[in-house]
Short mmCIF file of C-alpha atoms in Angstrom, two decimals:
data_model
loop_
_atom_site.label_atom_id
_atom_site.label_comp_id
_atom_site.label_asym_id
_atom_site.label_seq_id
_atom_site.Cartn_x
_atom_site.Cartn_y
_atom_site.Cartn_z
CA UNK A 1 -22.61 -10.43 -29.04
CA UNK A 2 -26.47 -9.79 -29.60
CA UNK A 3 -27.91 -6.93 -27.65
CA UNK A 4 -30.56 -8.43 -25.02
CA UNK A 5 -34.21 -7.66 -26.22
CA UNK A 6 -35.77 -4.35 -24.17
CA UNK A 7 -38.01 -6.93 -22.61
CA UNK A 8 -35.21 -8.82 -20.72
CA UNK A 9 -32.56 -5.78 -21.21
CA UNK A 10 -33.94 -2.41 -20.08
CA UNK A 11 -30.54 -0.91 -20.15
CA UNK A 12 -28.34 -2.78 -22.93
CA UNK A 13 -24.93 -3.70 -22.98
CA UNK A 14 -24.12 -1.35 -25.17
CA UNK A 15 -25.84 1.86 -22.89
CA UNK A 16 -23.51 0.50 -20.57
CA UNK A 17 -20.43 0.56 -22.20
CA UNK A 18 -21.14 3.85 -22.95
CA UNK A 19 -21.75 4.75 -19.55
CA UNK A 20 -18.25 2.97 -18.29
CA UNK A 21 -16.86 4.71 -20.76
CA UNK A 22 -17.94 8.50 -19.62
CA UNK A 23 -17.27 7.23 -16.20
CA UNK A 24 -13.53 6.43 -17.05
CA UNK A 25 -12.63 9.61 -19.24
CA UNK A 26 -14.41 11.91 -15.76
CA UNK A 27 -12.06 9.64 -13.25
CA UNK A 28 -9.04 9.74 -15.83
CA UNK A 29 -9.10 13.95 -15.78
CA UNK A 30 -9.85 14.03 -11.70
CA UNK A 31 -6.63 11.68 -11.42
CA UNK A 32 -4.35 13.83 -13.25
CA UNK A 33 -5.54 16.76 -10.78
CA UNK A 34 -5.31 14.15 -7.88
CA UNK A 35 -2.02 12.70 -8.83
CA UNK A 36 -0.61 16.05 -8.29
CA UNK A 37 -2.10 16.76 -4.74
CA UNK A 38 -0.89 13.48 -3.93
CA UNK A 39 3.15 13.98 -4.24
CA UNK A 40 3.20 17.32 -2.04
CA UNK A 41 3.20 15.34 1.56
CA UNK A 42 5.46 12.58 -0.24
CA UNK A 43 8.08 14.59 -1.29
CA UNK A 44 8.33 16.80 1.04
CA UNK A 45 6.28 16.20 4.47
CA UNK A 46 9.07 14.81 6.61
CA UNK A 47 11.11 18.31 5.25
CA UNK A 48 9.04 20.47 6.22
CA UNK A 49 8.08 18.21 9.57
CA UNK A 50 12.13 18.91 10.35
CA UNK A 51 12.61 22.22 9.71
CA UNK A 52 9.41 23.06 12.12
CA UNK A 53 10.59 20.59 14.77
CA UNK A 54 13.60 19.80 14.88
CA UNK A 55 15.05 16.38 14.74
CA UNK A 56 14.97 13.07 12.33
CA UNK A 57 12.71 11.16 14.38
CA UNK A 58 9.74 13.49 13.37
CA UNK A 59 10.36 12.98 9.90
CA UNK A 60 8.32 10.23 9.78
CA UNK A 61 5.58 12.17 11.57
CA UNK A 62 3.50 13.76 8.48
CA UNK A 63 3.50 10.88 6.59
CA UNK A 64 1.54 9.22 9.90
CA UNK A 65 -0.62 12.12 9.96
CA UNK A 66 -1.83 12.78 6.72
CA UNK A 67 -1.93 8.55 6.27
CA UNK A 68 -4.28 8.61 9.52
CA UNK A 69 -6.14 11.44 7.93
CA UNK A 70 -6.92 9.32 5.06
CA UNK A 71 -8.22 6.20 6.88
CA UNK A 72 -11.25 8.70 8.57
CA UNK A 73 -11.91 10.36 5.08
CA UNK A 74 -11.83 6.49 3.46
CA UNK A 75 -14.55 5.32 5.78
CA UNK A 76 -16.43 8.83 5.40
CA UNK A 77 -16.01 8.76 1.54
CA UNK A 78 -17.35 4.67 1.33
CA UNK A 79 -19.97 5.41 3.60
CA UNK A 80 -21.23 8.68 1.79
CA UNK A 81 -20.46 6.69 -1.55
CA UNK A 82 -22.65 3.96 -0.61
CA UNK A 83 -25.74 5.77 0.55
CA UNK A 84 -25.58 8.86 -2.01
CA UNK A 85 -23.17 7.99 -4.87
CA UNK A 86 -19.71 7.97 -5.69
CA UNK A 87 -19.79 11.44 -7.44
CA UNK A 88 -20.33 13.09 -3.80
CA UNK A 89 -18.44 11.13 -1.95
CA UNK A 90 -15.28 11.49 -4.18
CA UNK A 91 -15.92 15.31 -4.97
CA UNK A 92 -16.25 16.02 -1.13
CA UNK A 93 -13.07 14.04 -0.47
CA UNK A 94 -11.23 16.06 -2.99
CA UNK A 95 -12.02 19.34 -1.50
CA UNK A 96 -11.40 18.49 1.92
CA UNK A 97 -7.83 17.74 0.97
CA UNK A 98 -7.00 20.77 -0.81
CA UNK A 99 -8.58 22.82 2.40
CA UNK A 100 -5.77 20.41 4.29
CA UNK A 101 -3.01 21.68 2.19
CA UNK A 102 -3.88 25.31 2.37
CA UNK A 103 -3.90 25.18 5.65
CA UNK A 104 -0.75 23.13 5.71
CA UNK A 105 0.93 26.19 3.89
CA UNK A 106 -0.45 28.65 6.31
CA UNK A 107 1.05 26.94 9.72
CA UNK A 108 4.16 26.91 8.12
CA UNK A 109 4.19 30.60 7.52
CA UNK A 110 2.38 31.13 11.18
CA UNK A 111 5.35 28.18 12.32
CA UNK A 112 2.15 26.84 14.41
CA UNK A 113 2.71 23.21 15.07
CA UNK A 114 -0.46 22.36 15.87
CA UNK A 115 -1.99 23.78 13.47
CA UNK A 116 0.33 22.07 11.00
CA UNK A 117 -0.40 18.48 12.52
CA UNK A 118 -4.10 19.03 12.25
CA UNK A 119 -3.66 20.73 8.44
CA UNK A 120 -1.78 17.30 7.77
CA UNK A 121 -4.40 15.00 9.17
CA UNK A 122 -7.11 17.00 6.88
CA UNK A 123 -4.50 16.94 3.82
CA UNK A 124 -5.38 13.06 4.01
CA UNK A 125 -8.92 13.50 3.09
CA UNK A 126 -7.20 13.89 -0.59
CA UNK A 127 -4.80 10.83 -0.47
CA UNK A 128 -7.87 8.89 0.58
CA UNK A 129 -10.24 9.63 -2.33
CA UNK A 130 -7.23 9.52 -4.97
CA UNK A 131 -7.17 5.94 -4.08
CA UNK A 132 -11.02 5.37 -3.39
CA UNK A 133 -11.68 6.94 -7.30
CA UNK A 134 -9.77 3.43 -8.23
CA UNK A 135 -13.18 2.01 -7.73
CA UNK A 136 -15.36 3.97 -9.42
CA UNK A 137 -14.05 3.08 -12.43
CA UNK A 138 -14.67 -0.83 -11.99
CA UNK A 139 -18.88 -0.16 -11.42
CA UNK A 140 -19.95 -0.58 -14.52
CA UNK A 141 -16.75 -2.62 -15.91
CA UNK A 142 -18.06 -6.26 -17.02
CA UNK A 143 -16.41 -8.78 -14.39
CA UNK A 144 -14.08 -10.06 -16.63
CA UNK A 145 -11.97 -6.37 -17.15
CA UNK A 146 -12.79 -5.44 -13.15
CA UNK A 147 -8.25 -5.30 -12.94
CA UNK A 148 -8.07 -3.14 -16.09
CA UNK A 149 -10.33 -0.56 -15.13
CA UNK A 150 -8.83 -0.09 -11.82
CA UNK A 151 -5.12 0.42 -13.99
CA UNK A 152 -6.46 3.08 -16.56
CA UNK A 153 -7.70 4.69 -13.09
CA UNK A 154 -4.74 4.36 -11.58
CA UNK A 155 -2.24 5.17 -14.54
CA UNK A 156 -3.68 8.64 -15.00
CA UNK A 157 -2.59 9.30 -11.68
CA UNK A 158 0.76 9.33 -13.06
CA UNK A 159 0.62 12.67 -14.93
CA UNK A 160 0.45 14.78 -12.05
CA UNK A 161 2.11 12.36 -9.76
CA UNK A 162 5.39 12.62 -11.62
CA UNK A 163 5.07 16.23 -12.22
CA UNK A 164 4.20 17.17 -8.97
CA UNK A 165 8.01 16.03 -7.14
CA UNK A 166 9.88 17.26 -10.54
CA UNK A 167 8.15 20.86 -9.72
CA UNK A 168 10.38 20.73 -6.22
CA UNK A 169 12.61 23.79 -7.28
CA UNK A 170 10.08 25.99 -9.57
CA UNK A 171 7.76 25.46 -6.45
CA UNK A 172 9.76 26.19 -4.02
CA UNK A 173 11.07 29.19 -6.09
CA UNK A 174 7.24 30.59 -7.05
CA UNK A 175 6.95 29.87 -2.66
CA UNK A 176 9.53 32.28 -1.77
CA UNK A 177 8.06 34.93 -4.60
CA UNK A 178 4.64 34.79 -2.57
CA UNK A 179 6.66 35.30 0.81
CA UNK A 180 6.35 31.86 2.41
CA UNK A 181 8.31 28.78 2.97
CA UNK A 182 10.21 27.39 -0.09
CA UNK A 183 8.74 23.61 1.17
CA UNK A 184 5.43 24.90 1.05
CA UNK A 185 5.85 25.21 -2.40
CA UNK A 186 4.19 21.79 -3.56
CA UNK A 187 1.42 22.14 -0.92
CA UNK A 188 0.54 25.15 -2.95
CA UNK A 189 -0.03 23.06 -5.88
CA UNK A 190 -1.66 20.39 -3.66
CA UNK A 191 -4.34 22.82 -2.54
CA UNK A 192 -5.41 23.92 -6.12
CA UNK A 193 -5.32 20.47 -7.84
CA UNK A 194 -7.35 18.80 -5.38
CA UNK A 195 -9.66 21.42 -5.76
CA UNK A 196 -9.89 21.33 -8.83
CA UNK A 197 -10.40 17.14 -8.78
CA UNK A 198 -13.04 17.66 -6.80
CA UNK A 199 -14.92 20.24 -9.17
CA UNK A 200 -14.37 18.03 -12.24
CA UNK A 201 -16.12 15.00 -10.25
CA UNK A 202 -18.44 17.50 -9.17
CA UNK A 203 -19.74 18.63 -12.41
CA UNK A 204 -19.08 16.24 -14.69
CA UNK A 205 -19.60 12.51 -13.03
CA UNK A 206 -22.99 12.44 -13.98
CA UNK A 207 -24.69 9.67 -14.15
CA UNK A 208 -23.46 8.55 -11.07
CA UNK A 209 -21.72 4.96 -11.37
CA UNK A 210 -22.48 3.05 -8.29
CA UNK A 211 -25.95 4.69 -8.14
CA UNK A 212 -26.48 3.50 -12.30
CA UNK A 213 -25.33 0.48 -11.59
CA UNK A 214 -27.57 -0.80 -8.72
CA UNK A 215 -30.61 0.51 -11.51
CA UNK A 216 -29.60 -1.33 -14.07
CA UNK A 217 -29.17 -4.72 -12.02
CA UNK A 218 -32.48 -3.99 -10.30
CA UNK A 219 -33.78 -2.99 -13.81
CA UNK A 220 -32.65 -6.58 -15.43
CA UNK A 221 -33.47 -8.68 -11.74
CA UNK A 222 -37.15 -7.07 -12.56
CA UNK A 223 -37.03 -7.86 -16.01
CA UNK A 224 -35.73 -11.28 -15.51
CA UNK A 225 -37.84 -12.37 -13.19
CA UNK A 226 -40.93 -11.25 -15.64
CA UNK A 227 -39.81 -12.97 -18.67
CA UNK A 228 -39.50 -15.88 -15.71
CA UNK A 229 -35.94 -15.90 -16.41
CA UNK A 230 -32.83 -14.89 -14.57
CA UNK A 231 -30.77 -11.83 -14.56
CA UNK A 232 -28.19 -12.40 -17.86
CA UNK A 233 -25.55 -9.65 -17.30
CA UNK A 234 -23.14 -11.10 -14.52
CA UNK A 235 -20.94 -7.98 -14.67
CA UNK A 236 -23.81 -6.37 -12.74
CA UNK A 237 -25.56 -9.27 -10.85
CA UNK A 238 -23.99 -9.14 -6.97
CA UNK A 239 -20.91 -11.38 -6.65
CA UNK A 240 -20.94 -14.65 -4.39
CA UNK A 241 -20.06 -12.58 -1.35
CA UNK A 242 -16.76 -13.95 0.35
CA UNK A 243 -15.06 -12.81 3.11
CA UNK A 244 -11.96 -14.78 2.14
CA UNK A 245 -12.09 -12.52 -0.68
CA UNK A 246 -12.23 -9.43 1.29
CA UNK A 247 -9.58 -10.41 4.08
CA UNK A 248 -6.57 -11.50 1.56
CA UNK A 249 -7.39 -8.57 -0.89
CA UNK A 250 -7.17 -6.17 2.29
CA UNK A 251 -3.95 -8.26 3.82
CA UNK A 252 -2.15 -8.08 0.22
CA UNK A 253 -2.91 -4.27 0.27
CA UNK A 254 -1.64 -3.64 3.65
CA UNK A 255 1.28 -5.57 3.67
CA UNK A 256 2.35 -3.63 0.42
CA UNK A 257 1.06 -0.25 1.78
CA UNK A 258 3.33 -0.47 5.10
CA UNK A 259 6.22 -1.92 3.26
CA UNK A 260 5.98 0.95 0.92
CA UNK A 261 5.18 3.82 3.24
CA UNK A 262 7.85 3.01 5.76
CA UNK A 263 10.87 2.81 3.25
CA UNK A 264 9.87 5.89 0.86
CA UNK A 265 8.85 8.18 3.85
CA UNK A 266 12.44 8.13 5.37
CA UNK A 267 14.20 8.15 1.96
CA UNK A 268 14.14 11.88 1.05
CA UNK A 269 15.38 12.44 4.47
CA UNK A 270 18.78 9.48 3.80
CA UNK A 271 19.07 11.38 0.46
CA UNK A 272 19.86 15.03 2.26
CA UNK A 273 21.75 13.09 4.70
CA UNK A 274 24.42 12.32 1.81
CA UNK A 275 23.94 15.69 0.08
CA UNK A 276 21.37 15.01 -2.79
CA UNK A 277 19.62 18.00 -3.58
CA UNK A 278 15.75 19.17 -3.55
CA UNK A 279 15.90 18.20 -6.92
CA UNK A 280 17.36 15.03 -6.84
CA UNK A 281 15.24 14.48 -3.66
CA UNK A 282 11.83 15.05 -6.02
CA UNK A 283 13.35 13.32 -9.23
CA UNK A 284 13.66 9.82 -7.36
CA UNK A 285 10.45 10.38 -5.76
CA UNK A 286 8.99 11.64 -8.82
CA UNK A 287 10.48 7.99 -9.98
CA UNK A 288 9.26 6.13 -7.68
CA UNK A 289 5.27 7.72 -7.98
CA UNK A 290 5.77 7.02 -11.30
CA UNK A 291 6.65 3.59 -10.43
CA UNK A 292 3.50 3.34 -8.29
CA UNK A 293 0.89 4.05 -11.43
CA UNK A 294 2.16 4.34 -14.72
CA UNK A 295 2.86 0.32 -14.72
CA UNK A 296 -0.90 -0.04 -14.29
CA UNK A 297 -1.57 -0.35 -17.84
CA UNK A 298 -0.40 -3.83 -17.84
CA UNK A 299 -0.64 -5.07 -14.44
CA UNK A 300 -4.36 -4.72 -14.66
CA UNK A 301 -4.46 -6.41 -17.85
CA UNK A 302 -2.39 -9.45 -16.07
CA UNK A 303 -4.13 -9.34 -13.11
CA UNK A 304 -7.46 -10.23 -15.48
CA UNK A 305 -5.76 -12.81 -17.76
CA UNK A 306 -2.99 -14.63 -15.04
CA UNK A 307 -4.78 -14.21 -12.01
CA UNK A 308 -5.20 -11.96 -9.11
CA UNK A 309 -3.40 -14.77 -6.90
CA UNK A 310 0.05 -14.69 -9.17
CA UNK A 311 0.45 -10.69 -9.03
CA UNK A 312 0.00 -10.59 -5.75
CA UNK A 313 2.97 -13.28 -5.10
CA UNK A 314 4.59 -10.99 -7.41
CA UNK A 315 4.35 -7.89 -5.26
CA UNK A 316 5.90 -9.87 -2.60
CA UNK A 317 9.11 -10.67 -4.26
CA UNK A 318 9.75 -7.52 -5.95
CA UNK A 319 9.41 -5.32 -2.56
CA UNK A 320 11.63 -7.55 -1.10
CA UNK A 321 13.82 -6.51 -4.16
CA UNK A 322 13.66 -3.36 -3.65
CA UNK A 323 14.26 -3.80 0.58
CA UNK A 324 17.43 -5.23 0.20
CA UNK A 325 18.74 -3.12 -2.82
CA UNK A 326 17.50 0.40 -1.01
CA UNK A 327 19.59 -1.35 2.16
CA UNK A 328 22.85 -2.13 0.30
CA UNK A 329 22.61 1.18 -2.07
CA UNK A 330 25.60 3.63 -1.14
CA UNK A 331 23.77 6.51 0.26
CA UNK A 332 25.90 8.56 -2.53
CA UNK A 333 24.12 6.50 -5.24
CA UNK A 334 21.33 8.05 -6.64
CA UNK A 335 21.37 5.47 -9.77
CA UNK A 336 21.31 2.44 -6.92
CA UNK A 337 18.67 4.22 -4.85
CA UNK A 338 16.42 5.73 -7.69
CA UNK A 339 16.62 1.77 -8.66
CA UNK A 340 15.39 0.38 -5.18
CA UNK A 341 12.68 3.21 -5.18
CA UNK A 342 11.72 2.27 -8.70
CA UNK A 343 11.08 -1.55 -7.48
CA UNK A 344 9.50 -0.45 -4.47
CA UNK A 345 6.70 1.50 -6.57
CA UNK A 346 5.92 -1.25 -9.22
CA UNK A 347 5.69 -3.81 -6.08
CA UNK A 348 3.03 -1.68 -4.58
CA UNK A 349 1.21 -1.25 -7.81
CA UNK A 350 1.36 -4.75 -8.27
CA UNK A 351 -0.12 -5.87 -4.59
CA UNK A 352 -2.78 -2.90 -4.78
CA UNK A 353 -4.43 -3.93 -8.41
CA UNK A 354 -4.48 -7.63 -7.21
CA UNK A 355 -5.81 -6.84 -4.10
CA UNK A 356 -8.20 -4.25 -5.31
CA UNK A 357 -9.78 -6.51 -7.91
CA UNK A 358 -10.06 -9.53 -5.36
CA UNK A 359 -12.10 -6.83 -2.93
CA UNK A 360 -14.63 -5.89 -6.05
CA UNK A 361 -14.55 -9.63 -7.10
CA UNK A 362 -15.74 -10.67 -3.17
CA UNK A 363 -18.54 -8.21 -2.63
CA UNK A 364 -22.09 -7.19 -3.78
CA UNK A 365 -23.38 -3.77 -5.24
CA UNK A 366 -25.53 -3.35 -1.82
CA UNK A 367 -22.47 -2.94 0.15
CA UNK A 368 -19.63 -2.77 -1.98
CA UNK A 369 -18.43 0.93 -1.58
CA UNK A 370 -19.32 0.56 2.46
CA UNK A 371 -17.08 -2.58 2.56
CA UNK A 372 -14.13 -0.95 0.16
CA UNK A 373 -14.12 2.37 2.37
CA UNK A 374 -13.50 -0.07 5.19
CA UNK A 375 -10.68 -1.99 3.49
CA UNK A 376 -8.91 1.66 2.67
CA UNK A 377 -9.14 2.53 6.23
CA UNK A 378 -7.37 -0.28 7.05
CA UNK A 379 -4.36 0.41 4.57
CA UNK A 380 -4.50 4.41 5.47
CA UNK A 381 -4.52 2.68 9.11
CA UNK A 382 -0.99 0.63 8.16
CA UNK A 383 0.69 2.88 6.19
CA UNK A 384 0.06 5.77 9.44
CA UNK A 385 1.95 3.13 11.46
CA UNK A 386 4.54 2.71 8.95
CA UNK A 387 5.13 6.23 8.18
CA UNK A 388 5.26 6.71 11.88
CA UNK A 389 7.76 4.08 12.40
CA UNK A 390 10.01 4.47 9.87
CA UNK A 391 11.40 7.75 11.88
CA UNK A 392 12.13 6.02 14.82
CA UNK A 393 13.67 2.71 13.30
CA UNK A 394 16.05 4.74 11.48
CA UNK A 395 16.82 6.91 14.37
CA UNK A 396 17.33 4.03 16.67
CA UNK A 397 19.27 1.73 14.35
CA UNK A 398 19.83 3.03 10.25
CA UNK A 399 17.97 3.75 6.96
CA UNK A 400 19.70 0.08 5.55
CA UNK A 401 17.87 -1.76 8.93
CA UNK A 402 14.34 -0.29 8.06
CA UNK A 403 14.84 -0.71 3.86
CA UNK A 404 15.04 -4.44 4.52
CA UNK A 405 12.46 -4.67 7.55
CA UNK A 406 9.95 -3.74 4.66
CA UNK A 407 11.12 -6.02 2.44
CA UNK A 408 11.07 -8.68 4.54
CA UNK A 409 7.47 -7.76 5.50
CA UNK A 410 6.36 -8.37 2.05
CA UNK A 411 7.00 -12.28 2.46
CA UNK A 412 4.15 -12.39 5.12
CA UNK A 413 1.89 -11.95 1.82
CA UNK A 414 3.29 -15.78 0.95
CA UNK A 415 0.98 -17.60 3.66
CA UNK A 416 -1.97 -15.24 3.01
CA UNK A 417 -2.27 -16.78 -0.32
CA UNK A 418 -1.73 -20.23 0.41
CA UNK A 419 -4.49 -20.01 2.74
CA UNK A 420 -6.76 -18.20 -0.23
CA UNK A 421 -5.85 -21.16 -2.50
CA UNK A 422 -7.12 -23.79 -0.01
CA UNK A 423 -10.42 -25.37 -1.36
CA UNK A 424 -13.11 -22.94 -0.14
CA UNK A 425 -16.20 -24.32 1.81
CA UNK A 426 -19.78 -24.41 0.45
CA UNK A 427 -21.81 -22.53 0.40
CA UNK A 428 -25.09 -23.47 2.03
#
């Protein structure tokens, strides 16, 4: 491909590439940090939630609160990302989340409930932004490799992801040494490797890629129209803007979120109920994070090259997999369950690429971020419900009743994408 003159081409493709590039390797090293902040309130929320309270129902309770967190630090990290760039936005995100789980740690030591409910809706600033940094990495991706940038985002999530659960017992261990609670152990973590995601954003995501990317399309629309041409790079030019677009990539990506939330929040707490131990309790989950990012590096590959419209289908089918096998699993079979967790991760990762890429695919640079902030608060919005639910389904009926509601859930993606493959109108 022939680099554009400077007279049509201010920038050049190959500035650009260079840019993405930076602007992956910054996002890549953040993730690792963010990965690990993430796993704390997974792994071990709904333990800590019973040994303050009391009870299975509130098991389900952090996951809610720390999930409702992140839908107000989604909209305030798109909305900060939109009008001052994503490197603030993101960064800010980051540190309000480890502030969350420091605090989180302290009400446990103080036992102060409401301080611990409030710590957990504040943790969620961080679960927010490790998702939101997913689209950084696709502003100055050409259109054509918009999935695969979101997956080497996503994938280096994995690092500390994985680690974070498989620290359970050193944690908790290193916890007790410092004279708090053993299950505060991973919020410990949480609170430093947020921070430091947010300090490597900070410092180091510089240029900014939302802000570059609006001056290099304004750069080439100028340019364009002064050679009497029009713009040439359509990686940067603002998409054909289409709600359709927006409300099935949002519907695929709550559907999987609620699904996913509602059966892995309860299943530490069915583990201890059939004597697994912490460990074994942070090695499925450990699995099952894993499950959730490490597959990135080819689903966004096939989401680009089969379509965004097959993976998504594909989500569908393998969380109803992983329903029904997490609801026939003998609770005394780790293999069975770390299976059925296993599934339930690589669905998710399959409905949140394919949905994430539709979203970027359906809006413009002017209010892209603003729009995708909105479309996160919606799935930190679902997955609150379904952590919250997933307590009291299990309490009123059983673990096996809720693991195949959420499967079953996942088929309501089927008529969602009919409806996207109907002919779309014109455009007037």
């Amino acid at each position: 491909m022939t680099p554009a003159s400077p007279a049509t081409d201010p920038i050049g493709a190959e500035e650009q590439r260079r840019l993405y590039r930076r602007t992956l390797t910054v996002v890549v090293i953040s993730q690792v940090f963010g990965g690990a902040g993430l796993a704390a309130g997974v792994t071990v929320g709904g333990l800590l939630a019973q040994d303050l309270v009391g009870g299975e129902s509130v098991a389900g309770l952090p996951a809610a609160l720390f999930t409702l967190g992140s839908a107000l630090a989604a909209f305030t990290v798109g909305r900060v990302s939109q009008r001052s760039g994503r490197r603030l936005g993101l960064a800010g995100g980051f540190l309000v989340g480890a502030v969350g789980a420091a605090f989180i740690v302290l009400a446990a030591v103080l036992e102060n409930l409401p301080l611990f409910f409030v710590a957990l809706f504040v943790y969620g600033g961080g679960t927010a932004t490790n998702l939101q940094a997913r689209y950084a990495g696709t502003d100055l991706a050409p259109a054509q490799s918009r999935g695969t940038a979101v997956s080497i985002a996503m994938v280096s999530t994995t690092f500390g992801a994985v680690a974070g659960p498989n620290l359970v017992d050193p944690l908790g261990d290193l916890a007790r040494a410092l004279g708090v609670p053993a299950l505060t152990g991973p919020f410990l973590l949480a609170a430093v490797a947020y921070g430091l995601a947010g300090l490597v954003l900070l410092v180091f995501l510089r240029p900014d890629p939302l802000l570059t990317a609006r001056r290099i399309a304004d750069e080439r629309s100028r340019a364009a129209l002064a050679a009497g041409g029009e713009g040439s790079d359509a990686a940067l030019e603002p998409a054909a803007g289409s709600s359709r677009g927006v409300a099935v990539g949002a519907t695929i990506m709550v559907l999987t979120q609620v699904s996913m939330v509602a059966i892995m929040t309860m299943t530490p707490v069915h583990m201890r109920h059939h004597d697994h131990s912490l460990g074994d309790v942070g090695f499925v989950i450990g699995l099952h994070v894993g499950a959730m990012f490490l597959p990135s590096l080819v689903t966004g590959p096939l989401v680009d090259r089969i379509g965004r419209v097959p993976m998504a289908a594909a989500s569908g089918v393998t969380l109803l997999a992983a329903g029904v096998l997490a609801a026939l699993a003998p609770g005394d079979s780790m293999p069975l369950i770390a299976a059925a967790l296993v599934l339930l991760g690589l669905g998710w990762n399959f409905g949140l690429i394919a949905g994430t890429a539709l979203i970027v695919d359906a809006t413009t640079l002017e209010t892209r971020a603003k729009t995708q902030g909105a479309v996160d608060v919606l799935i930190a919005l679902s997955g609150a419900g379904g952590g919250a639910l997933s307590g009291m389904v299990v309490g009123a009926s059983s673990f096996a009743t809720l693991a195949l509601g959420g499967g079953l859930l996942a088929l309501l993606l089927v008529p969602a994408l009919v409806w996207y493959q109907r002919p779309h109108p014109a455009v007037s």
